[in-house]
PDB file of C-alpha atoms in Angstrom:
ATOM      1  CA  ARG A   1     -11.452   4.096  31.663  1.00  0.00           C
ATOM      2  CA  ASN A   2     -15.111   3.227  31.810  1.00  0.00           C
ATOM      3  CA  GLY A   3     -18.005   5.425  30.865  1.00  0.00           C
ATOM      4  CA  VAL A   4     -18.461   8.288  28.504  1.00  0.00           C
ATOM      5  CA  SER A   5     -15.568  10.650  28.000  1.00  0.00           C
ATOM      6  CA  VAL A   6     -16.093  14.277  27.031  1.00  0.00           C
ATOM      7  CA  ASN A   7     -12.855  15.830  25.831  1.00  0.00           C
ATOM      8  CA  PRO A   8     -13.170  19.535  25.047  1.00  0.00           C
ATOM      9  CA  ASN A   9     -10.624  20.700  22.499  1.00  0.00           C
ATOM     10  CA  PHE A  10      -9.664  24.167  21.376  1.00  0.00           C
ATOM     11  CA  GLU A  11      -7.841  24.716  18.097  1.00  0.00           C
ATOM     12  CA  LEU A  12      -6.668  27.802  16.229  1.00  0.00           C
ATOM     13  CA  LYS A  13      -5.397  27.575  12.649  1.00  0.00           C
ATOM     14  CA  HIS A  14      -3.817  30.277  10.527  1.00  0.00           C
ATOM     15  CA  GLN A  15      -2.827  30.163   6.881  1.00  0.00           C
ATOM     16  CA  LEU A  16       0.491  32.002   6.684  1.00  0.00           C
ATOM     17  CA  LEU A  17       0.817  31.777   2.915  1.00  0.00           C
ATOM     18  CA  PHE A  18      -1.348  30.693  -0.016  1.00  0.00           C
ATOM     19  CA  LYS A  19      -0.364  30.914  -3.674  1.00  0.00           C
ATOM     20  CA  ARG A  20      -2.328  29.538  -6.620  1.00  0.00           C
ATOM     21  CA  THR A  21      -1.611  29.217 -10.325  1.00  0.00           C
ATOM     22  CA  ALA A  22      -3.674  27.447 -12.973  1.00  0.00           C
ATOM     23  CA  GLN A  23      -1.935  24.112 -12.209  1.00  0.00           C
ATOM     24  CA  ARG A  24      -0.538  24.382  -8.646  1.00  0.00           C
ATOM     25  CA  GLU A  25      -1.360  25.486  -5.123  1.00  0.00           C
ATOM     26  CA  TRP A  26       1.024  26.082  -2.236  1.00  0.00           C
ATOM     27  CA  ALA A  27      -0.101  26.639   1.354  1.00  0.00           C
ATOM     28  CA  LEU A  28       1.836  27.148   4.574  1.00  0.00           C
ATOM     29  CA  SER A  29      -0.190  26.946   7.783  1.00  0.00           C
ATOM     30  CA  SER A  30       0.404  27.091  11.524  1.00  0.00           C
ATOM     31  CA  GLY A  31      -1.776  26.179  14.434  1.00  0.00           C
ATOM     32  CA  PHE A  32      -2.222  25.636  18.143  1.00  0.00           C
ATOM     33  CA  MET A  33      -4.353  23.012  19.883  1.00  0.00           C
ATOM     34  CA  TYR A  34      -5.332  22.441  23.522  1.00  0.00           C
ATOM     35  CA  GLN A  35      -6.911  19.235  24.898  1.00  0.00           C
ATOM     36  CA  MET A  36      -8.170  18.907  28.469  1.00  0.00           C
ATOM     37  CA  SER A  37      -7.686  15.139  28.745  1.00  0.00           C
ATOM     38  CA  ALA A  38      -5.235  13.003  26.756  1.00  0.00           C
ATOM     39  CA  LEU A  39      -2.948  10.024  27.379  1.00  0.00           C
ATOM     40  CA  ASN A  40       0.374  11.797  27.954  1.00  0.00           C
ATOM     41  CA  GLY A  41       2.571   9.162  29.563  1.00  0.00           C
ATOM     42  CA  ARG A  42       2.936   6.328  32.030  1.00  0.00           C
ATOM     43  CA  THR A  43       4.356   6.112  35.553  1.00  0.00           C
ATOM     44  CA  ASN A  44       6.197   3.120  36.972  1.00  0.00           C
ATOM     45  CA  ASN A  45       7.290   3.409  40.630  1.00  0.00           C
ATOM     46  CA  GLY A  46       7.087   7.200  40.382  1.00  0.00           C
ATOM     47  CA  VAL A  47       9.243   7.377  37.226  1.00  0.00           C
ATOM     48  CA  LYS A  48       7.567   9.228  34.347  1.00  0.00           C
ATOM     49  CA  ARG A  49       7.759   7.490  30.970  1.00  0.00           C
ATOM     50  CA  ARG A  50       6.578   8.078  27.408  1.00  0.00           C
ATOM     51  CA  PRO A  51       3.021   7.047  26.445  1.00  0.00           C
ATOM     52  CA  ASN A  52       4.405   4.273  24.213  1.00  0.00           C
ATOM     53  CA  ALA A  53       6.068   2.531  27.197  1.00  0.00           C
ATOM     54  CA  SER A  54       4.827  -1.026  27.694  1.00  0.00           C
ATOM     55  CA  VAL A  55       4.777  -0.859  31.515  1.00  0.00           C
ATOM     56  CA  GLY A  56       3.291   1.513  34.041  1.00  0.00           C
ATOM     57  CA  ASN A  57       0.004   3.191  34.811  1.00  0.00           C
ATOM     58  CA  ALA A  58      -1.539   5.530  32.253  1.00  0.00           C
ATOM     59  CA  VAL A  59      -1.324   9.256  33.050  1.00  0.00           C
ATOM     60  CA  TYR A  60      -4.017  11.490  31.579  1.00  0.00           C
ATOM     61  CA  GLY A  61      -4.023  15.275  31.649  1.00  0.00           C
ATOM     62  CA  TRP A  62      -3.845  18.483  29.610  1.00  0.00           C
ATOM     63  CA  ARG A  63      -1.971  18.677  26.300  1.00  0.00           C
ATOM     64  CA  THR A  64      -0.944  21.593  24.061  1.00  0.00           C
ATOM     65  CA  GLN A  65       0.405  21.285  20.540  1.00  0.00           C
ATOM     66  CA  ALA A  66       1.813  23.795  18.071  1.00  0.00           C
ATOM     67  CA  TYR A  67       2.348  22.859  14.438  1.00  0.00           C
ATOM     68  CA  LEU A  68       3.599  24.071  11.086  1.00  0.00           C
ATOM     69  CA  ALA A  69       2.413  22.410   7.858  1.00  0.00           C
ATOM     70  CA  ASN A  70       3.336  22.859   4.202  1.00  0.00           C
ATOM     71  CA  THR A  71       1.162  21.584   1.322  1.00  0.00           C
ATOM     72  CA  LEU A  72       1.923  21.470  -2.387  1.00  0.00           C
ATOM     73  CA  SER A  73      -0.878  20.480  -4.727  1.00  0.00           C
ATOM     74  CA  TRP A  74      -0.977  19.861  -8.490  1.00  0.00           C
ATOM     75  CA  LEU A  75      -3.901  19.517 -10.850  1.00  0.00           C
ATOM     76  CA  ARG A  76      -3.945  15.997 -12.346  1.00  0.00           C
ATOM     77  CA  ASP A  77      -3.084  15.714 -16.040  1.00  0.00           C
ATOM     78  CA  ASN A  78      -6.648  14.701 -16.910  1.00  0.00           C
ATOM     79  CA  GLY A  79      -7.961  17.766 -15.038  1.00  0.00           C
ATOM     80  CA  GLN A  80     -10.033  15.551 -12.712  1.00  0.00           C
ATOM     81  CA  GLY A  81      -8.847  16.198  -9.156  1.00  0.00           C
ATOM     82  CA  ARG A  82      -5.517  16.922  -7.515  1.00  0.00           C
ATOM     83  CA  ILE A  83      -2.364  15.256  -6.205  1.00  0.00           C
ATOM     84  CA  SER A  84      -1.141  16.759  -2.928  1.00  0.00           C
ATOM     85  CA  TRP A  85       2.000  16.367  -0.838  1.00  0.00           C
ATOM     86  CA  HIS A  86       2.158  17.462   2.812  1.00  0.00           C
ATOM     87  CA  VAL A  87       5.115  17.870   5.160  1.00  0.00           C
ATOM     88  CA  GLY A  88       5.009  19.211   8.696  1.00  0.00           C
ATOM     89  CA  PHE A  89       6.182  19.375  12.285  1.00  0.00           C
ATOM     90  CA  ARG A  90       4.249  19.288  15.568  1.00  0.00           C
ATOM     91  CA  GLY A  91       5.670  20.015  19.026  1.00  0.00           C
ATOM     92  CA  GLU A  92       3.882  19.206  22.271  1.00  0.00           C
ATOM     93  CA  LEU A  93       3.862  20.159  25.954  1.00  0.00           C
ATOM     94  CA  ASN A  94       1.743  18.242  28.455  1.00  0.00           C
ATOM     95  CA  ASN A  95       1.369  17.543  32.181  1.00  0.00           C
ATOM     96  CA  VAL A  96       3.969  14.721  32.011  1.00  0.00           C
ATOM     97  CA  ASN A  97       6.796  16.258  29.983  1.00  0.00           C
ATOM     98  CA  ILE A  98       6.668  19.889  31.141  1.00  0.00           C
ATOM     99  CA  SER A  99       8.943  19.316  34.155  1.00  0.00           C
ATOM    100  CA  LYS A 100      11.512  17.175  32.262  1.00  0.00           C
ATOM    101  CA  TYR A 101      11.161  18.271  28.642  1.00  0.00           C
ATOM    102  CA  SER A 102      14.837  17.624  27.840  1.00  0.00           C
ATOM    103  CA  ARG A 103      14.245  13.928  28.641  1.00  0.00           C
ATOM    104  CA  LEU A 104      10.596  13.535  27.623  1.00  0.00           C
ATOM    105  CA  TYR A 105      10.418  15.866  24.598  1.00  0.00           C
ATOM    106  CA  SER A 106       7.440  15.235  22.374  1.00  0.00           C
ATOM    107  CA  TYR A 107       7.194  16.018  18.669  1.00  0.00           C
ATOM    108  CA  ARG A 108       6.251  14.537  15.298  1.00  0.00           C
ATOM    109  CA  PHE A 109       7.665  14.985  11.790  1.00  0.00           C
ATOM    110  CA  TYR A 110       5.328  13.815   9.063  1.00  0.00           C
ATOM    111  CA  ASN A 111       5.139  13.412   5.315  1.00  0.00           C
ATOM    112  CA  GLY A 112       1.862  12.604   3.592  1.00  0.00           C
ATOM    113  CA  PHE A 113       0.028  12.505   0.299  1.00  0.00           C
ATOM    114  CA  ASP A 114      -3.461  12.370  -1.119  1.00  0.00           C
ATOM    115  CA  VAL A 115      -4.611  11.614  -4.663  1.00  0.00           C
ATOM    116  CA  ASP A 116      -8.077  12.207  -6.052  1.00  0.00           C
ATOM    117  CA  LEU A 117      -8.804   8.962  -7.935  1.00  0.00           C
ATOM    118  CA  ASN A 118     -12.134  10.373  -9.094  1.00  0.00           C
ATOM    119  CA  ARG A 119     -14.767  12.821  -7.799  1.00  0.00           C
ATOM    120  CA  ARG A 120     -15.792  10.495  -4.962  1.00  0.00           C
ATOM    121  CA  ILE A 121     -12.661   8.493  -4.027  1.00  0.00           C
ATOM    122  CA  LYS A 122      -9.393   9.781  -2.558  1.00  0.00           C
ATOM    123  CA  LEU A 123      -6.304   7.725  -1.676  1.00  0.00           C
ATOM    124  CA  ILE A 124      -4.417   9.069   1.360  1.00  0.00           C
ATOM    125  CA  GLY A 125      -1.181   8.087   3.086  1.00  0.00           C
ATOM    126  CA  GLU A 126       1.296   9.210   5.729  1.00  0.00           C
ATOM    127  CA  LEU A 127       4.782   8.362   7.007  1.00  0.00           C
ATOM    128  CA  PHE A 128       5.913   9.918  10.304  1.00  0.00           C
ATOM    129  CA  TYR A 129       8.489   9.823  13.101  1.00  0.00           C
ATOM    130  CA  ASP A 130       7.266  10.359  16.661  1.00  0.00           C
ATOM    131  CA  PRO A 131       9.213   9.369  19.820  1.00  0.00           C
ATOM    132  CA  ASP A 132       5.880   8.788  21.631  1.00  0.00           C
ATOM    133  CA  TYR A 133       4.305   6.559  18.970  1.00  0.00           C
ATOM    134  CA  ARG A 134       3.694   2.827  19.276  1.00  0.00           C
ATOM    135  CA  ASN A 135       1.864   0.881  16.569  1.00  0.00           C
ATOM    136  CA  GLU A 136      -1.076  -0.858  18.226  1.00  0.00           C
ATOM    137  CA  VAL A 137      -1.058  -3.693  15.686  1.00  0.00           C
ATOM    138  CA  THR A 138       2.684  -4.541  15.425  1.00  0.00           C
ATOM    139  CA  ASN A 139       4.054  -2.877  18.636  1.00  0.00           C
ATOM    140  CA  GLU A 140       6.747  -1.115  16.546  1.00  0.00           C
ATOM    141  CA  LYS A 141       7.868   2.186  18.048  1.00  0.00           C
ATOM    142  CA  PHE A 142       8.739   5.628  16.665  1.00  0.00           C
ATOM    143  CA  TRP A 143       7.994   5.193  12.904  1.00  0.00           C
ATOM    144  CA  GLY A 144       4.427   5.049  11.678  1.00  0.00           C
ATOM    145  CA  THR A 145       2.680   4.631   8.353  1.00  0.00           C
ATOM    146  CA  ASP A 146      -0.928   4.778   7.362  1.00  0.00           C
ATOM    147  CA  VAL A 147      -2.748   4.336   4.073  1.00  0.00           C
ATOM    148  CA  GLY A 148      -6.430   4.851   3.607  1.00  0.00           C
ATOM    149  CA  VAL A 149      -9.287   5.523   1.265  1.00  0.00           C
ATOM    150  CA  MET A 150     -11.802   8.336   1.661  1.00  0.00           C
ATOM    151  CA  LEU A 151     -15.213   7.952   0.025  1.00  0.00           C
ATOM    152  CA  ALA A 152     -17.406  11.014  -0.537  1.00  0.00           C
ATOM    153  CA  LEU A 153     -20.938   9.854   0.189  1.00  0.00           C
ATOM    154  CA  THR A 154     -22.329  13.389  -0.267  1.00  0.00           C
ATOM    155  CA  GLU A 155     -20.816  16.839  -0.849  1.00  0.00           C
ATOM    156  CA  SER A 156     -20.362  17.322   2.913  1.00  0.00           C
ATOM    157  CA  PHE A 157     -20.045  13.791   4.345  1.00  0.00           C
ATOM    158  CA  ARG A 158     -17.005  11.500   3.937  1.00  0.00           C
ATOM    159  CA  PHE A 159     -16.300   7.933   5.101  1.00  0.00           C
ATOM    160  CA  LEU A 160     -12.672   6.854   5.690  1.00  0.00           C
ATOM    161  CA  LEU A 161     -11.059   3.414   5.901  1.00  0.00           C
ATOM    162  CA  HIS A 162      -7.482   3.187   7.287  1.00  0.00           C
ATOM    163  CA  THR A 163      -4.878   0.439   7.684  1.00  0.00           C
ATOM    164  CA  GLN A 164      -4.016   1.634  11.226  1.00  0.00           C
ATOM    165  CA  PRO A 165      -6.250   2.343  14.234  1.00  0.00           C
ATOM    166  CA  TYR A 166      -8.614   4.066  14.132  1.00  0.00           C
ATOM    167  CA  PHE A 167      -9.677   1.985  11.133  1.00  0.00           C
ATOM    168  CA  ILE A 168     -12.906   3.861  10.374  1.00  0.00           C
ATOM    169  CA  GLY A 169     -13.377   7.605  10.225  1.00  0.00           C
ATOM    170  CA  LEU A 170     -16.314   9.911   9.580  1.00  0.00           C
ATOM    171  CA  TYR A 171     -15.811  13.439   8.287  1.00  0.00           C
ATOM    172  CA  TRP A 172     -18.668  15.907   8.147  1.00  0.00           C
ATOM    173  CA  ARG A 173     -17.932  19.336   6.728  1.00  0.00           C
ATOM    174  CA  PHE A 174     -20.344  22.119   7.653  1.00  0.00           C
TER     175      PHE A 174
END
């Protein structure tokens, strides 16, 4: 699609549980997200297909997601930073799968980590299963991995480099 795209999103997050000791943290969170325009599938001769299908016309429309995430975090032995492990689930309804959810169900299970290498550099990674996913580099379906490095340029601005699209990320915390 040509031109500038404005995609309003709405997201609510809630921390269900948070426990902290001197060495560890444990958090359980849930959330809900709504997007007005997202790639939700493809159509080929009127047949609705998953977004990772290689044939058909792209179908854009509304998307809602609900998720549950669990994070465990440990203070590193040298006391400089943390090591964190994340596991979660996300379910999705959208304008393509709502009428045939039993055939076009959409969800993602994920497992990730991040390690503070020092005050400015963090190593991050993720492994996930998603029936709608297709790797844009290798064309593999369903299973995805990503490894990246996050550099803290200031206290509130981060620069990310990833091995999967999108390769570059900017994170600005207010």
